[in-house]
mmCIF file of C-alpha atoms in Angstrom:
data_model
loop_
_atom_site.group_PDB
_atom_site.id
_atom_site.type_symbol
_atom_site.label_atom_id
_atom_site.label_comp_id
_atom_site.label_asym_id
_atom_site.label_seq_id
_atom_site.Cartn_x
_atom_site.Cartn_y
_atom_site.Cartn_z
ATOM 1 C CA UNK M 1 -29.871 -29.045 -24.129
ATOM 2 C CA UNK M 2 -32.439 -29.024 -21.315
ATOM 3 C CA UNK M 3 -33.884 -25.593 -20.543
ATOM 4 C CA UNK M 4 -36.442 -26.169 -17.782
ATOM 5 C CA UNK M 5 -36.783 -28.830 -15.084
ATOM 6 C CA UNK M 6 -39.895 -29.364 -12.977
ATOM 7 C CA UNK M 7 -39.371 -30.942 -9.546
ATOM 8 C CA UNK M 8 -42.543 -32.346 -7.985
ATOM 9 C CA UNK M 9 -42.558 -32.639 -4.178
ATOM 10 C CA UNK M 10 -45.089 -33.812 -1.611
ATOM 11 C CA UNK M 11 -43.243 -33.291 1.673
ATOM 12 C CA UNK M 12 -42.014 -36.886 1.959
ATOM 13 C CA UNK M 13 -38.423 -37.989 2.538
ATOM 14 C CA UNK M 14 -38.435 -39.549 -0.936
ATOM 15 C CA UNK M 15 -39.465 -36.251 -2.512
ATOM 16 C CA UNK M 16 -36.749 -34.319 -0.693
ATOM 17 C CA UNK M 17 -34.184 -36.849 -1.848
ATOM 18 C CA UNK M 18 -35.449 -36.569 -5.417
ATOM 19 C CA UNK M 19 -35.276 -32.784 -5.189
ATOM 20 C CA UNK M 20 -31.616 -32.953 -4.187
ATOM 21 C CA UNK M 21 -30.958 -35.093 -7.239
ATOM 22 C CA UNK M 22 -32.951 -32.762 -9.442
ATOM 23 C CA UNK M 23 -31.179 -29.663 -8.188
ATOM 24 C CA UNK M 24 -27.793 -31.287 -8.729
ATOM 25 C CA UNK M 25 -28.761 -32.223 -12.257
ATOM 26 C CA UNK M 26 -30.124 -28.745 -12.964
ATOM 27 C CA UNK M 27 -26.915 -27.122 -11.767
ATOM 28 C CA UNK M 28 -24.803 -29.235 -14.126
ATOM 29 C CA UNK M 29 -27.212 -28.729 -17.033
ATOM 30 C CA UNK M 30 -27.671 -25.025 -16.161
ATOM 31 C CA UNK M 31 -31.456 -25.128 -16.398
ATOM 32 C CA UNK M 32 -34.325 -23.163 -14.930
ATOM 33 C CA UNK M 33 -36.001 -25.012 -12.044
ATOM 34 C CA UNK M 34 -39.658 -24.970 -11.069
ATOM 35 C CA UNK M 35 -40.723 -26.722 -7.862
ATOM 36 C CA UNK M 36 -44.354 -27.806 -7.597
ATOM 37 C CA UNK M 37 -46.449 -29.079 -4.712
ATOM 38 C CA UNK M 38 -50.009 -30.196 -5.410
ATOM 39 C CA UNK M 39 -52.511 -30.204 -2.546
ATOM 40 C CA UNK M 40 -54.720 -33.202 -3.394
ATOM 41 C CA UNK M 41 -58.354 -32.334 -3.997
ATOM 42 C CA UNK M 42 -59.276 -35.627 -2.380
ATOM 43 C CA UNK M 43 -57.626 -34.525 0.854
ATOM 44 C CA UNK M 44 -59.307 -31.132 0.738
ATOM 45 C CA UNK M 45 -62.717 -32.747 0.254
ATOM 46 C CA UNK M 46 -62.459 -34.847 3.415
ATOM 47 C CA UNK M 47 -61.509 -31.917 5.624
ATOM 48 C CA UNK M 48 -64.271 -30.621 7.884
ATOM 49 C CA UNK M 49 -63.118 -27.087 8.646
ATOM 50 C CA UNK M 50 -61.369 -24.201 6.950
ATOM 51 C CA UNK M 51 -58.537 -24.607 9.441
ATOM 52 C CA UNK M 52 -57.918 -28.163 8.268
ATOM 53 C CA UNK M 53 -57.758 -26.985 4.675
ATOM 54 C CA UNK M 54 -55.338 -24.247 5.697
ATOM 55 C CA UNK M 55 -53.156 -26.844 7.409
ATOM 56 C CA UNK M 56 -52.956 -28.874 4.201
ATOM 57 C CA UNK M 57 -51.930 -25.801 2.221
ATOM 58 C CA UNK M 58 -49.438 -24.823 4.921
ATOM 59 C CA UNK M 59 -47.844 -28.270 4.661
ATOM 60 C CA UNK M 60 -47.446 -27.682 0.957
ATOM 61 C CA UNK M 61 -45.855 -24.292 1.515
ATOM 62 C CA UNK M 62 -43.503 -25.853 4.064
ATOM 63 C CA UNK M 63 -42.492 -28.552 1.577
ATOM 64 C CA UNK M 64 -41.721 -25.885 -1.020
ATOM 65 C CA UNK M 65 -39.799 -23.775 1.499
ATOM 66 C CA UNK M 66 -37.672 -26.793 2.365
ATOM 67 C CA UNK M 67 -36.648 -27.216 -1.281
ATOM 68 C CA UNK M 68 -35.957 -23.492 -1.544
ATOM 69 C CA UNK M 69 -33.567 -23.904 1.392
ATOM 70 C CA UNK M 70 -31.850 -26.836 -0.326
ATOM 71 C CA UNK M 71 -31.484 -24.751 -3.465
ATOM 72 C CA UNK M 72 -30.054 -21.875 -1.437
ATOM 73 C CA UNK M 73 -27.412 -24.201 -0.009
ATOM 74 C CA UNK M 74 -26.427 -25.049 -3.579
ATOM 75 C CA UNK M 75 -26.578 -21.349 -4.506
ATOM 76 C CA UNK M 76 -29.041 -22.185 -7.249
ATOM 77 C CA UNK M 77 -32.270 -20.214 -7.855
ATOM 78 C CA UNK M 78 -35.662 -21.915 -8.066
ATOM 79 C CA UNK M 79 -39.272 -20.849 -8.481
ATOM 80 C CA UNK M 80 -42.031 -22.509 -6.467
ATOM 81 C CA UNK M 81 -45.709 -23.089 -7.108
ATOM 82 C CA UNK M 82 -48.480 -24.365 -4.841
ATOM 83 C CA UNK M 83 -51.378 -25.887 -6.728
ATOM 84 C CA UNK M 84 -54.476 -27.969 -6.057
ATOM 85 C CA UNK M 85 -55.975 -30.906 -7.884
ATOM 86 C CA UNK M 86 -55.268 -34.527 -8.648
ATOM 87 C CA UNK M 87 -51.480 -34.698 -8.127
ATOM 88 C CA UNK M 88 -50.459 -36.725 -11.185
ATOM 89 C CA UNK M 89 -52.777 -34.815 -13.505
ATOM 90 C CA UNK M 90 -51.731 -31.422 -12.191
ATOM 91 C CA UNK M 91 -48.024 -32.289 -12.376
ATOM 92 C CA UNK M 92 -48.432 -33.370 -16.004
ATOM 93 C CA UNK M 93 -50.506 -30.300 -16.870
ATOM 94 C CA UNK M 94 -48.079 -27.918 -15.183
ATOM 95 C CA UNK M 95 -45.106 -29.488 -16.965
ATOM 96 C CA UNK M 96 -46.869 -28.881 -20.288
ATOM 97 C CA UNK M 97 -47.861 -25.335 -19.319
ATOM 98 C CA UNK M 98 -44.282 -24.469 -18.384
ATOM 99 C CA UNK M 99 -42.827 -26.257 -21.425
ATOM 100 C CA UNK M 100 -40.687 -28.366 -19.096
ATOM 101 C CA UNK M 101 -38.038 -30.621 -20.614
ATOM 102 C CA UNK M 102 -37.892 -32.953 -17.617
ATOM 103 C CA UNK M 103 -39.970 -33.892 -14.571
ATOM 104 C CA UNK M 104 -38.088 -35.018 -11.455
ATOM 105 C CA UNK M 105 -40.065 -37.085 -8.960
ATOM 106 C CA UNK M 106 -39.474 -39.628 -6.194
ATOM 107 C CA UNK M 107 -40.297 -43.265 -6.754
ATOM 108 C CA UNK M 108 -42.573 -43.207 -3.713
ATOM 109 C CA UNK M 109 -44.435 -40.458 -1.915
ATOM 110 C CA UNK M 110 -47.406 -39.821 0.329
ATOM 111 C CA UNK M 111 -50.823 -38.280 0.091
ATOM 112 C CA UNK M 112 -51.806 -35.152 1.958
ATOM 113 C CA UNK M 113 -53.209 -37.390 4.692
ATOM 114 C CA UNK M 114 -49.946 -39.276 5.162
ATOM 115 C CA UNK M 115 -50.892 -42.528 3.455
ATOM 116 C CA UNK M 116 -47.903 -44.158 1.804
ATOM 117 C CA UNK M 117 -48.078 -44.835 -1.900
ATOM 118 C CA UNK M 118 -46.183 -47.463 -3.826
ATOM 119 C CA UNK M 119 -45.341 -45.225 -6.723
ATOM 120 C CA UNK M 120 -48.985 -44.543 -7.571
ATOM 121 C CA UNK M 121 -48.595 -40.860 -8.434
ATOM 122 C CA UNK M 122 -45.247 -41.470 -10.135
ATOM 123 C CA UNK M 123 -46.625 -44.180 -12.392
ATOM 124 C CA UNK M 124 -49.619 -42.023 -13.284
ATOM 125 C CA UNK M 125 -47.270 -39.176 -14.239
ATOM 126 C CA UNK M 126 -45.295 -41.588 -16.393
ATOM 127 C CA UNK M 127 -48.530 -42.615 -18.089
ATOM 128 C CA UNK M 128 -50.049 -39.155 -18.528
ATOM 129 C CA UNK M 129 -47.126 -36.921 -19.411
ATOM 130 C CA UNK M 130 -45.151 -36.864 -22.651
ATOM 131 C CA UNK M 131 -42.344 -35.045 -20.824
ATOM 132 C CA UNK M 132 -39.392 -37.309 -19.855
ATOM 133 C CA UNK M 133 -39.547 -38.304 -16.184
ATOM 134 C CA UNK M 134 -36.505 -38.656 -13.922
ATOM 135 C CA UNK M 135 -37.486 -41.135 -11.190
ATOM 136 C CA UNK M 136 -35.344 -41.213 -8.054
ATOM 137 C CA UNK M 137 -35.415 -44.293 -5.772
ATOM 138 C CA UNK M 138 -36.101 -44.254 -2.053
ATOM 139 C CA UNK M 139 -33.930 -42.172 0.250
ATOM 140 C CA UNK M 140 -33.091 -45.230 2.361
ATOM 141 C CA UNK M 141 -30.938 -46.760 -0.372
ATOM 142 C CA UNK M 142 -27.791 -44.989 0.934
ATOM 143 C CA UNK M 143 -27.174 -43.021 -2.273
ATOM 144 C CA UNK M 144 -27.940 -39.620 -0.779
ATOM 145 C CA UNK M 145 -24.522 -38.126 -1.479
ATOM 146 C CA UNK M 146 -24.171 -39.398 -5.038
ATOM 147 C CA UNK M 147 -24.551 -36.574 -7.549
ATOM 148 C CA UNK M 148 -22.240 -37.643 -10.365
ATOM 149 C CA UNK M 149 -23.175 -40.019 -13.140
ATOM 150 C CA UNK M 150 -19.925 -41.604 -14.250
ATOM 151 C CA UNK M 151 -21.624 -44.583 -15.909
ATOM 152 C CA UNK M 152 -24.930 -44.235 -17.746
ATOM 153 C CA UNK M 153 -26.855 -47.223 -19.079
ATOM 154 C CA UNK M 154 -29.124 -47.158 -22.128
ATOM 155 C CA UNK M 155 -30.996 -50.480 -22.504
ATOM 156 C CA UNK M 156 -32.412 -51.303 -25.930
ATOM 157 C CA UNK M 157 -34.388 -54.055 -27.617
ATOM 158 C CA UNK M 158 -33.751 -52.574 -31.041
ATOM 159 C CA UNK M 159 -37.151 -50.912 -31.367
ATOM 160 C CA UNK M 160 -37.847 -47.260 -32.124
ATOM 161 C CA UNK M 161 -39.724 -47.057 -28.818
ATOM 162 C CA UNK M 162 -36.560 -48.016 -26.932
ATOM 163 C CA UNK M 163 -34.192 -45.876 -28.958
ATOM 164 C CA UNK M 164 -35.949 -42.602 -28.098
ATOM 165 C CA UNK M 165 -33.755 -42.574 -24.985
ATOM 166 C CA UNK M 166 -30.521 -42.227 -26.971
ATOM 167 C CA UNK M 167 -30.364 -38.427 -27.448
ATOM 168 C CA UNK M 168 -31.258 -37.823 -23.801
ATOM 169 C CA UNK M 169 -28.583 -40.237 -22.652
ATOM 170 C CA UNK M 170 -26.076 -38.589 -24.958
ATOM 171 C CA UNK M 171 -26.910 -35.101 -23.722
ATOM 172 C CA UNK M 172 -26.566 -35.975 -20.040
ATOM 173 C CA UNK M 173 -23.449 -38.090 -20.620
ATOM 174 C CA UNK M 174 -21.846 -35.188 -22.431
ATOM 175 C CA UNK M 175 -22.544 -32.849 -19.487
ATOM 176 C CA UNK M 176 -21.073 -35.293 -16.955
ATOM 177 C CA UNK M 177 -18.372 -36.760 -19.232
ATOM 178 C CA UNK M 178 -19.910 -40.151 -18.486
ATOM 179 C CA UNK M 179 -19.152 -43.542 -19.941
ATOM 180 C CA UNK M 180 -22.201 -44.767 -21.845
ATOM 181 C CA UNK M 181 -23.149 -48.435 -21.591
ATOM 182 C CA UNK M 182 -25.560 -49.771 -24.218
ATOM 183 C CA UNK M 183 -27.219 -53.045 -23.286
ATOM 184 C CA UNK M 184 -29.374 -55.591 -25.040
ATOM 185 C CA UNK M 185 -30.836 -58.427 -22.997
ATOM 186 C CA UNK M 186 -31.604 -61.724 -24.708
ATOM 187 C CA UNK M 187 -34.579 -63.017 -22.735
ATOM 188 C CA UNK M 188 -34.392 -66.788 -23.194
ATOM 189 C CA UNK M 189 -37.582 -67.465 -21.236
ATOM 190 C CA UNK M 190 -39.580 -65.123 -23.469
ATOM 191 C CA UNK M 191 -37.933 -66.497 -26.592
ATOM 192 C CA UNK M 192 -38.620 -70.121 -25.683
ATOM 193 C CA UNK M 193 -41.910 -69.756 -23.883
ATOM 194 C CA UNK M 194 -42.653 -70.616 -20.288
ATOM 195 C CA UNK M 195 -43.426 -74.245 -21.115
ATOM 196 C CA UNK M 196 -40.470 -74.912 -23.376
ATOM 197 C CA UNK M 197 -38.956 -78.140 -21.984
ATOM 198 C CA UNK M 198 -36.484 -78.959 -24.705
ATOM 199 C CA UNK M 199 -34.419 -75.800 -24.644
ATOM 200 C CA UNK M 200 -33.594 -73.461 -27.499
ATOM 201 C CA UNK M 201 -31.483 -74.329 -30.505
ATOM 202 C CA UNK M 202 -27.986 -72.863 -30.419
ATOM 203 C CA UNK M 203 -28.472 -71.287 -33.839
ATOM 204 C CA UNK M 204 -31.665 -69.569 -32.679
ATOM 205 C CA UNK M 205 -29.937 -68.074 -29.649
ATOM 206 C CA UNK M 206 -27.076 -66.912 -31.849
ATOM 207 C CA UNK M 207 -29.554 -65.144 -34.127
ATOM 208 C CA UNK M 208 -31.097 -63.395 -31.126
ATOM 209 C CA UNK M 209 -27.668 -62.288 -29.961
ATOM 210 C CA UNK M 210 -26.783 -61.079 -33.460
ATOM 211 C CA UNK M 211 -29.928 -58.952 -33.501
ATOM 212 C CA UNK M 212 -29.003 -57.623 -30.082
ATOM 213 C CA UNK M 213 -25.537 -56.749 -31.312
ATOM 214 C CA UNK M 214 -27.024 -54.881 -34.257
ATOM 215 C CA UNK M 215 -29.257 -52.935 -31.853
ATOM 216 C CA UNK M 216 -26.458 -51.816 -29.546
ATOM 217 C CA UNK M 217 -24.172 -50.964 -32.455
ATOM 218 C CA UNK M 218 -26.886 -48.821 -34.021
ATOM 219 C CA UNK M 219 -27.087 -46.710 -30.858
ATOM 220 C CA UNK M 220 -23.299 -46.651 -30.570
ATOM 221 C CA UNK M 221 -23.080 -45.251 -34.100
ATOM 222 C CA UNK M 222 -25.731 -42.638 -33.373
ATOM 223 C CA UNK M 223 -23.834 -41.449 -30.302
ATOM 224 C CA UNK M 224 -20.528 -41.337 -32.163
ATOM 225 C CA UNK M 225 -22.090 -39.264 -34.936
ATOM 226 C CA UNK M 226 -23.224 -36.589 -32.470
ATOM 227 C CA UNK M 227 -20.653 -36.798 -29.649
ATOM 228 C CA UNK M 228 -17.539 -38.704 -30.622
ATOM 229 C CA UNK M 229 -15.721 -37.811 -27.373
ATOM 230 C CA UNK M 230 -17.811 -40.139 -25.205
ATOM 231 C CA UNK M 231 -16.558 -43.582 -24.254
ATOM 232 C CA UNK M 232 -19.138 -46.191 -25.241
ATOM 233 C CA UNK M 233 -19.386 -49.774 -23.985
ATOM 234 C CA UNK M 234 -21.741 -52.234 -25.699
ATOM 235 C CA UNK M 235 -23.002 -55.502 -24.270
ATOM 236 C CA UNK M 236 -25.395 -58.284 -25.205
ATOM 237 C CA UNK M 237 -26.303 -60.428 -22.205
ATOM 238 C CA UNK M 238 -28.508 -63.483 -21.768
ATOM 239 C CA UNK M 239 -31.003 -63.960 -18.971
ATOM 240 C CA UNK M 240 -32.979 -67.061 -18.044
ATOM 241 C CA UNK M 241 -34.863 -65.356 -15.224
ATOM 242 C CA UNK M 242 -38.646 -65.591 -15.161
ATOM 243 C CA UNK M 243 -38.501 -61.851 -14.346
ATOM 244 C CA UNK M 244 -37.461 -61.337 -17.957
ATOM 245 C CA UNK M 245 -35.251 -58.638 -19.444
ATOM 246 C CA UNK M 246 -35.654 -56.397 -16.385
ATOM 247 C CA UNK M 247 -33.730 -58.957 -14.324
ATOM 248 C CA UNK M 248 -30.892 -58.797 -16.838
ATOM 249 C CA UNK M 249 -30.861 -55.011 -16.633
ATOM 250 C CA UNK M 250 -30.747 -55.108 -12.816
ATOM 251 C CA UNK M 251 -27.878 -57.584 -12.853
ATOM 252 C CA UNK M 252 -25.920 -55.464 -15.318
ATOM 253 C CA UNK M 253 -26.491 -52.345 -13.191
ATOM 254 C CA UNK M 254 -25.136 -54.092 -10.107
ATOM 255 C CA UNK M 255 -22.169 -55.730 -11.831
ATOM 256 C CA UNK M 256 -21.054 -52.577 -13.633
ATOM 257 C CA UNK M 257 -21.723 -49.911 -10.988
ATOM 258 C CA UNK M 258 -24.178 -48.043 -13.176
ATOM 259 C CA UNK M 259 -25.206 -44.643 -11.763
ATOM 260 C CA UNK M 260 -28.154 -43.782 -14.005
ATOM 261 C CA UNK M 261 -30.455 -45.632 -16.417
ATOM 262 C CA UNK M 262 -32.007 -43.817 -19.372
ATOM 263 C CA UNK M 263 -34.618 -45.855 -21.208
ATOM 264 C CA UNK M 264 -37.741 -45.719 -23.334
ATOM 265 C CA UNK M 265 -41.077 -46.176 -21.608
ATOM 266 C CA UNK M 266 -41.920 -49.075 -23.921
ATOM 267 C CA UNK M 267 -40.049 -51.556 -26.039
ATOM 268 C CA UNK M 268 -41.420 -53.555 -28.922
ATOM 269 C CA UNK M 269 -44.712 -53.999 -27.073
ATOM 270 C CA UNK M 270 -46.530 -50.679 -26.809
ATOM 271 C CA UNK M 271 -50.004 -51.703 -25.692
ATOM 272 C CA UNK M 272 -52.178 -48.722 -24.838
ATOM 273 C CA UNK M 273 -53.832 -50.608 -22.008
ATOM 274 C CA UNK M 274 -50.528 -50.695 -20.124
ATOM 275 C CA UNK M 275 -49.745 -47.820 -17.781
ATOM 276 C CA UNK M 276 -46.104 -48.433 -18.494
ATOM 277 C CA UNK M 277 -44.155 -50.997 -20.466
ATOM 278 C CA UNK M 278 -43.580 -54.106 -18.384
ATOM 279 C CA UNK M 279 -39.780 -53.945 -18.560
ATOM 280 C CA UNK M 280 -39.603 -50.243 -17.713
ATOM 281 C CA UNK M 281 -42.091 -50.697 -14.879
ATOM 282 C CA UNK M 282 -40.126 -53.587 -13.374
ATOM 283 C CA UNK M 283 -36.818 -51.744 -13.674
ATOM 284 C CA UNK M 284 -38.272 -48.630 -12.052
ATOM 285 C CA UNK M 285 -39.613 -50.564 -9.097
ATOM 286 C CA UNK M 286 -36.521 -52.606 -8.347
ATOM 287 C CA UNK M 287 -33.252 -50.853 -9.200
ATOM 288 C CA UNK M 288 -31.438 -48.678 -6.685
ATOM 289 C CA UNK M 289 -30.338 -45.966 -9.119
ATOM 290 C CA UNK M 290 -32.327 -43.167 -10.786
ATOM 291 C CA UNK M 291 -34.129 -43.975 -14.032
ATOM 292 C CA UNK M 292 -34.932 -41.403 -16.710
ATOM 293 C CA UNK M 293 -37.930 -42.618 -18.712
ATOM 294 C CA UNK M 294 -38.559 -41.205 -22.189
ATOM 295 C CA UNK M 295 -41.680 -41.645 -24.303
ATOM 296 C CA UNK M 296 -41.578 -41.772 -28.071
ATOM 297 C CA UNK M 297 -43.818 -38.694 -28.144
ATOM 298 C CA UNK M 298 -41.113 -36.695 -26.353
ATOM 299 C CA UNK M 299 -38.622 -37.206 -29.154
ATOM 300 C CA UNK M 300 -41.226 -36.490 -31.837
ATOM 301 C CA UNK M 301 -42.078 -33.226 -30.077
ATOM 302 C CA UNK M 302 -38.488 -32.218 -29.382
ATOM 303 C CA UNK M 303 -36.042 -33.261 -32.128
ATOM 304 C CA UNK M 304 -32.524 -34.443 -31.368
ATOM 305 C CA UNK M 305 -30.933 -31.278 -32.631
ATOM 306 C CA UNK M 306 -32.825 -29.242 -30.013
ATOM 307 C CA UNK M 307 -31.835 -31.523 -27.165
ATOM 308 C CA UNK M 308 -28.149 -31.413 -28.033
ATOM 309 C CA UNK M 309 -27.940 -27.764 -29.071
#
């Protein structure tokens, strides 16, 4: 299964909350845990004295010590590392150096100078790293105590890019004995176009839903072939929202009390100019549950048999 988890922290409340989630996950998966804090080079460059630089490094050490204390409370060992550089780049590099199977990071954070970011570092990590990234939403969403994942959602549009999430979802669901929900969203606005005034033909919508049903059943069959003990729920839902498929995913999460989303970083559209697929990006920014994002490269590098072994 997973052998090594990297938890990236920056001293913010969001990072501490993400670390709690990561430690809980590591304990269930029985993995090695590395905790990394990166002192931003940009912050070091604007300091004027050696004492100011020392203060920045001391803040990093304090952030790491805080996670060590959390781990001690869980009676779970961790290793810590203080590094310097561009945070997203260094996190991605360190994950590759340590052969990490998963990066855990908060949805928001802060720079060394205290400036709030709207997921800037997190989105850069998602763009730069081929390692799956477990993104934890803000600590103020009142989910601090939740550590179990009874219901896991795997969204799919039927593409290979989307289906890379399946073995990761299966592995985690098996560890937590979770129900697995497989969802296809029929985006009627995208299908008809923003200026479609006449509506879509019933037969056309039915064909879209049939394709969606084929997509969810394909993942259901894959899960049953590897882990027949899991309970699987499939759904094909329509959305007319101008927010697209992401709105349908959010609605399904809320209506079905989903605890964790595991999804591919891109769907059918995999444009290199995008930092992240539009659906994944929108889901990450708006849902109130953790999201594990998997790139196609991760599955190509680490075959299914290794993940589930």
